[in-house]
């Protein structure tokens, strides 16, 4: 529940912006500042940057107010990623909604690789992710390479020299940020689902909502590279029981969706098809649906 009003501030309009970049942040100023600075200096195109400030008592709000090129909203409490993204999206002025975590650093031309892919697709029925580089890989779609486990040990110079040489191909199963979707599709599915607040399992839920409206192109773009320090804010929050919220809502597990629907982490080979679930996956789903009654 949001108990206090949300403040919304528009910066100077940028008619040249290509993406509307949504960045939820919760008292994480050093990482947020690094993220924004990387967008400014490493992007090929100009973009609209939108930050939702949760609390901002660490100096984030003061810093944001000094940035003339950032649109932002503010809540006096941490309202979670779902509300933060939906509020931020209401400020978007471009055709593309891009969600990025505040503990990410974008590498040069990250955005050009995404936009080149969008142009190659030729329509708006897609969901695309950049590829993350992580010191401790959190998904099968990440590149495992240590350029610093936190901002104090971050080796930016080494990352900029080596990021493009790290091997990985385009992959199936776009879900995690940084991800981008056309604004018409974002509006069609209603953004992020607030029943997953503060945010656990909201990403696979968003992917499943896209699946339900017929999206079948879930592509991870190898050439778009982003360094991720890894769940800096997530480790501080009281987590929701998103696993069973997902099971109750979609009648399958998020693991089944990732493995059989999205085929996450497999080499990209075109649009996905409706899967035929093996007996073991069906049995697991039935068992988890039974357990979800008690959650």
mmCIF file of N, CA, C and O in Angstrom, residues 61-106:
data_model
loop_
_atom_site.group_PDB
_atom_site.id
_atom_site.type_symbol
_atom_site.label_atom_id
_atom_site.label_comp_id
_atom_site.label_asym_id
_atom_site.label_seq_id
_atom_site.Cartn_x
_atom_site.Cartn_y
_atom_site.Cartn_z
ATOM 1 N N UNK A 61 17.930 12.192 -3.601
ATOM 2 C CA UNK A 61 16.960 13.211 -4.011
ATOM 3 C C UNK A 61 17.641 14.545 -4.274
ATOM 4 O O UNK A 61 17.329 15.227 -5.258
ATOM 5 N N UNK A 62 18.580 14.921 -3.429
ATOM 6 C CA UNK A 62 19.318 16.172 -3.650
ATOM 7 C C UNK A 62 20.082 16.115 -4.967
ATOM 8 O O UNK A 62 20.108 17.097 -5.724
ATOM 9 N N UNK A 63 20.709 14.971 -5.238
ATOM 10 C CA UNK A 63 21.470 14.839 -6.483
ATOM 11 C C UNK A 63 20.553 14.884 -7.697
ATOM 12 O O UNK A 63 20.853 15.574 -8.686
ATOM 13 N N UNK A 64 19.437 14.175 -7.637
ATOM 14 C CA UNK A 64 18.495 14.143 -8.756
ATOM 15 C C UNK A 64 17.984 15.545 -9.075
ATOM 16 O O UNK A 64 17.832 15.924 -10.245
ATOM 17 N N UNK A 65 17.699 16.312 -8.066
ATOM 18 C CA UNK A 65 17.184 17.672 -8.278
ATOM 19 C C UNK A 65 18.173 18.570 -9.002
ATOM 20 O O UNK A 65 17.782 19.572 -9.613
ATOM 21 N N UNK A 66 19.438 18.209 -8.974
ATOM 22 C CA UNK A 66 20.468 19.001 -9.646
ATOM 23 C C UNK A 66 20.667 18.586 -11.101
ATOM 24 O O UNK A 66 21.381 19.262 -11.849
ATOM 25 N N UNK A 67 20.039 17.483 -11.504
ATOM 26 C CA UNK A 67 20.221 16.961 -12.870
ATOM 27 C C UNK A 67 19.144 17.521 -13.784
ATOM 28 O O UNK A 67 17.975 17.202 -13.636
ATOM 29 N N UNK A 68 19.547 18.332 -14.734
ATOM 30 C CA UNK A 68 18.574 19.010 -15.593
ATOM 31 C C UNK A 68 18.051 18.129 -16.723
ATOM 32 O O UNK A 68 17.112 18.516 -17.433
ATOM 33 N N UNK A 69 18.653 16.962 -16.900
ATOM 34 C CA UNK A 69 18.250 16.097 -18.012
ATOM 35 C C UNK A 69 17.533 14.836 -17.538
ATOM 36 O O UNK A 69 17.358 13.890 -18.320
ATOM 37 N N UNK A 70 17.096 14.798 -16.281
ATOM 38 C CA UNK A 70 16.440 13.601 -15.749
ATOM 39 C C UNK A 70 15.026 13.928 -15.295
ATOM 40 O O UNK A 70 14.812 14.864 -14.517
ATOM 41 N N UNK A 71 14.066 13.163 -15.795
ATOM 42 C CA UNK A 71 12.712 13.204 -15.255
ATOM 43 C C UNK A 71 12.671 12.263 -14.053
ATOM 44 O O UNK A 71 13.347 11.229 -14.051
ATOM 45 N N UNK A 72 11.868 12.586 -13.058
ATOM 46 C CA UNK A 72 11.860 11.712 -11.889
ATOM 47 C C UNK A 72 10.554 11.798 -11.121
ATOM 48 O O UNK A 72 9.777 12.749 -11.242
ATOM 49 N N UNK A 73 10.333 10.748 -10.338
ATOM 50 C CA UNK A 73 9.236 10.711 -9.377
ATOM 51 C C UNK A 73 9.833 10.327 -8.032
ATOM 52 O O UNK A 73 10.907 9.733 -7.963
ATOM 53 N N UNK A 74 9.121 10.690 -6.951
ATOM 54 C CA UNK A 74 9.646 10.497 -5.602
ATOM 55 C C UNK A 74 8.551 9.953 -4.694
ATOM 56 O O UNK A 74 7.420 10.442 -4.707
ATOM 57 N N UNK A 75 8.893 8.936 -3.910
ATOM 58 C CA UNK A 75 8.010 8.461 -2.844
ATOM 59 C C UNK A 75 8.793 8.525 -1.533
ATOM 60 O O UNK A 75 10.001 8.285 -1.503
ATOM 61 N N UNK A 76 8.101 8.836 -0.451
ATOM 62 C CA UNK A 76 8.761 8.989 0.847
ATOM 63 C C UNK A 76 9.110 7.642 1.468
ATOM 64 O O UNK A 76 9.810 7.592 2.478
ATOM 65 N N UNK A 77 8.627 6.559 0.872
ATOM 66 C CA UNK A 77 8.937 5.206 1.332
ATOM 67 C C UNK A 77 9.333 4.365 0.132
ATOM 68 O O UNK A 77 9.157 4.781 -1.019
ATOM 69 N N UNK A 78 9.881 3.184 0.399
ATOM 70 C CA UNK A 78 10.210 2.274 -0.694
ATOM 71 C C UNK A 78 8.933 1.567 -1.151
ATOM 72 O O UNK A 78 8.404 0.718 -0.442
ATOM 73 N N UNK A 79 8.453 1.915 -2.342
ATOM 74 C CA UNK A 79 7.197 1.349 -2.835
ATOM 75 C C UNK A 79 7.419 0.124 -3.717
ATOM 76 O O UNK A 79 6.465 -0.464 -4.208
ATOM 77 N N UNK A 80 8.680 -0.262 -3.912
ATOM 78 C CA UNK A 80 8.975 -1.455 -4.691
ATOM 79 C C UNK A 80 9.085 -1.182 -6.182
ATOM 80 O O UNK A 80 8.678 -0.132 -6.690
ATOM 81 N N UNK A 81 9.620 -2.162 -6.893
ATOM 82 C CA UNK A 81 9.945 -1.965 -8.298
ATOM 83 C C UNK A 81 8.699 -1.882 -9.178
ATOM 84 O O UNK A 81 8.689 -1.149 -10.181
ATOM 85 N N UNK A 82 7.633 -2.607 -8.849
ATOM 86 C CA UNK A 82 6.453 -2.635 -9.722
ATOM 87 C C UNK A 82 5.774 -1.269 -9.791
ATOM 88 O O UNK A 82 5.525 -0.736 -10.886
ATOM 89 N N UNK A 83 5.466 -0.698 -8.629
ATOM 90 C CA UNK A 83 4.883 0.645 -8.612
ATOM 91 C C UNK A 83 5.852 1.661 -9.209
ATOM 92 O O UNK A 83 5.442 2.565 -9.961
ATOM 93 N N UNK A 84 7.137 1.531 -8.868
ATOM 94 C CA UNK A 84 8.126 2.493 -9.354
ATOM 95 C C UNK A 84 8.203 2.501 -10.873
ATOM 96 O O UNK A 84 8.256 3.567 -11.515
ATOM 97 N N UNK A 85 8.192 1.322 -11.487
ATOM 98 C CA UNK A 85 8.255 1.241 -12.945
ATOM 99 C C UNK A 85 6.994 1.808 -13.591
ATOM 100 O O UNK A 85 7.065 2.524 -14.602
ATOM 101 N N UNK A 86 5.838 1.502 -13.033
ATOM 102 C CA UNK A 86 4.589 1.983 -13.621
ATOM 103 C C UNK A 86 4.471 3.498 -13.534
ATOM 104 O O UNK A 86 3.999 4.155 -14.474
ATOM 105 N N UNK A 87 4.904 4.055 -12.410
ATOM 106 C CA UNK A 87 4.891 5.510 -12.268
ATOM 107 C C UNK A 87 5.868 6.140 -13.251
ATOM 108 O O UNK A 87 5.552 7.120 -13.937
ATOM 109 N N UNK A 88 7.060 5.558 -13.336
ATOM 110 C CA UNK A 88 8.069 6.091 -14.258
ATOM 111 C C UNK A 88 7.596 6.012 -15.704
ATOM 112 O O UNK A 88 7.804 6.943 -16.492
ATOM 113 N N UNK A 89 6.955 4.913 -16.064
ATOM 114 C CA UNK A 89 6.485 4.738 -17.440
ATOM 115 C C UNK A 89 5.455 5.790 -17.828
ATOM 116 O O UNK A 89 5.315 6.126 -19.006
ATOM 117 N N UNK A 90 4.725 6.310 -16.840
ATOM 118 C CA UNK A 90 3.732 7.351 -17.132
ATOM 119 C C UNK A 90 4.392 8.640 -17.613
ATOM 120 O O UNK A 90 3.725 9.505 -18.200
ATOM 121 N N UNK A 91 5.696 8.779 -17.388
ATOM 122 C CA UNK A 91 6.434 9.965 -17.833
ATOM 123 C C UNK A 91 7.087 9.772 -19.199
ATOM 124 O O UNK A 91 7.659 10.707 -19.746
ATOM 125 N N UNK A 92 7.021 8.567 -19.737
ATOM 126 C CA UNK A 92 7.731 8.254 -20.979
ATOM 127 C C UNK A 92 7.194 9.056 -22.157
ATOM 128 O O UNK A 92 5.976 9.186 -22.335
ATOM 129 N N UNK A 93 8.111 9.570 -22.962
ATOM 130 C CA UNK A 93 7.743 10.364 -24.136
ATOM 131 C C UNK A 93 8.159 9.707 -25.450
ATOM 132 O O UNK A 93 7.904 10.263 -26.515
ATOM 133 N N UNK A 94 8.809 8.534 -25.382
ATOM 134 C CA UNK A 94 9.275 7.864 -26.595
ATOM 135 C C UNK A 94 8.438 6.623 -26.869
ATOM 136 O O UNK A 94 7.548 6.268 -26.088
ATOM 137 N N UNK A 95 8.777 5.930 -27.935
ATOM 138 C CA UNK A 95 8.052 4.712 -28.305
ATOM 139 C C UNK A 95 8.570 3.459 -27.621
ATOM 140 O O UNK A 95 7.979 2.386 -27.768
ATOM 141 N N UNK A 96 9.685 3.579 -26.890
ATOM 142 C CA UNK A 96 10.318 2.397 -26.327
ATOM 143 C C UNK A 96 10.561 2.561 -24.829
ATOM 144 O O UNK A 96 11.159 3.542 -24.394
ATOM 145 N N UNK A 97 10.099 1.577 -24.059
ATOM 146 C CA UNK A 97 10.278 1.557 -22.606
ATOM 147 C C UNK A 97 11.415 0.587 -22.288
ATOM 148 O O UNK A 97 11.340 -0.609 -22.605
ATOM 149 N N UNK A 98 12.463 1.104 -21.668
ATOM 150 C CA UNK A 98 13.610 0.277 -21.299
ATOM 151 C C UNK A 98 13.803 0.321 -19.786
ATOM 152 O O UNK A 98 13.913 1.400 -19.197
ATOM 153 N N UNK A 99 13.838 -0.838 -19.162
ATOM 154 C CA UNK A 99 14.017 -0.962 -17.718
ATOM 155 C C UNK A 99 15.444 -1.404 -17.438
ATOM 156 O O UNK A 99 15.920 -2.397 -17.992
ATOM 157 N N UNK A 100 16.134 -0.652 -16.573
ATOM 158 C CA UNK A 100 17.489 -1.009 -16.180
ATOM 159 C C UNK A 100 17.628 -0.851 -14.670
ATOM 160 O O UNK A 100 17.019 0.050 -14.071
ATOM 161 N N UNK A 101 18.396 -1.728 -14.043
ATOM 162 C CA UNK A 101 18.656 -1.604 -12.618
ATOM 163 C C UNK A 101 19.666 -0.490 -12.353
ATOM 164 O O UNK A 101 20.538 -0.216 -13.188
ATOM 165 N N UNK A 102 19.586 0.099 -11.158
ATOM 166 C CA UNK A 102 20.504 1.193 -10.844
ATOM 167 C C UNK A 102 21.917 0.719 -10.530
ATOM 168 O O UNK A 102 22.828 1.540 -10.386
ATOM 169 N N UNK A 103 22.129 -0.596 -10.426
ATOM 170 C CA UNK A 103 23.470 -1.112 -10.179
ATOM 171 C C UNK A 103 24.065 -1.720 -11.447
ATOM 172 O O UNK A 103 24.830 -2.679 -11.407
ATOM 173 N N UNK A 104 23.725 -1.115 -12.580
ATOM 174 C CA UNK A 104 24.256 -1.549 -13.864
ATOM 175 C C UNK A 104 25.039 -0.422 -14.527
ATOM 176 O O UNK A 104 24.722 0.758 -14.357
ATOM 177 N N UNK A 105 26.040 -0.808 -15.285
ATOM 178 C CA UNK A 105 26.891 0.120 -16.045
ATOM 179 C C UNK A 105 26.817 -0.298 -17.506
ATOM 180 O O UNK A 105 27.168 -1.429 -17.850
ATOM 181 N N UNK A 106 26.342 0.602 -18.384
ATOM 182 C CA UNK A 106 26.189 0.250 -19.790
ATOM 183 C C UNK A 106 27.501 0.470 -20.534
ATOM 184 O O UNK A 106 28.206 1.448 -20.317
#
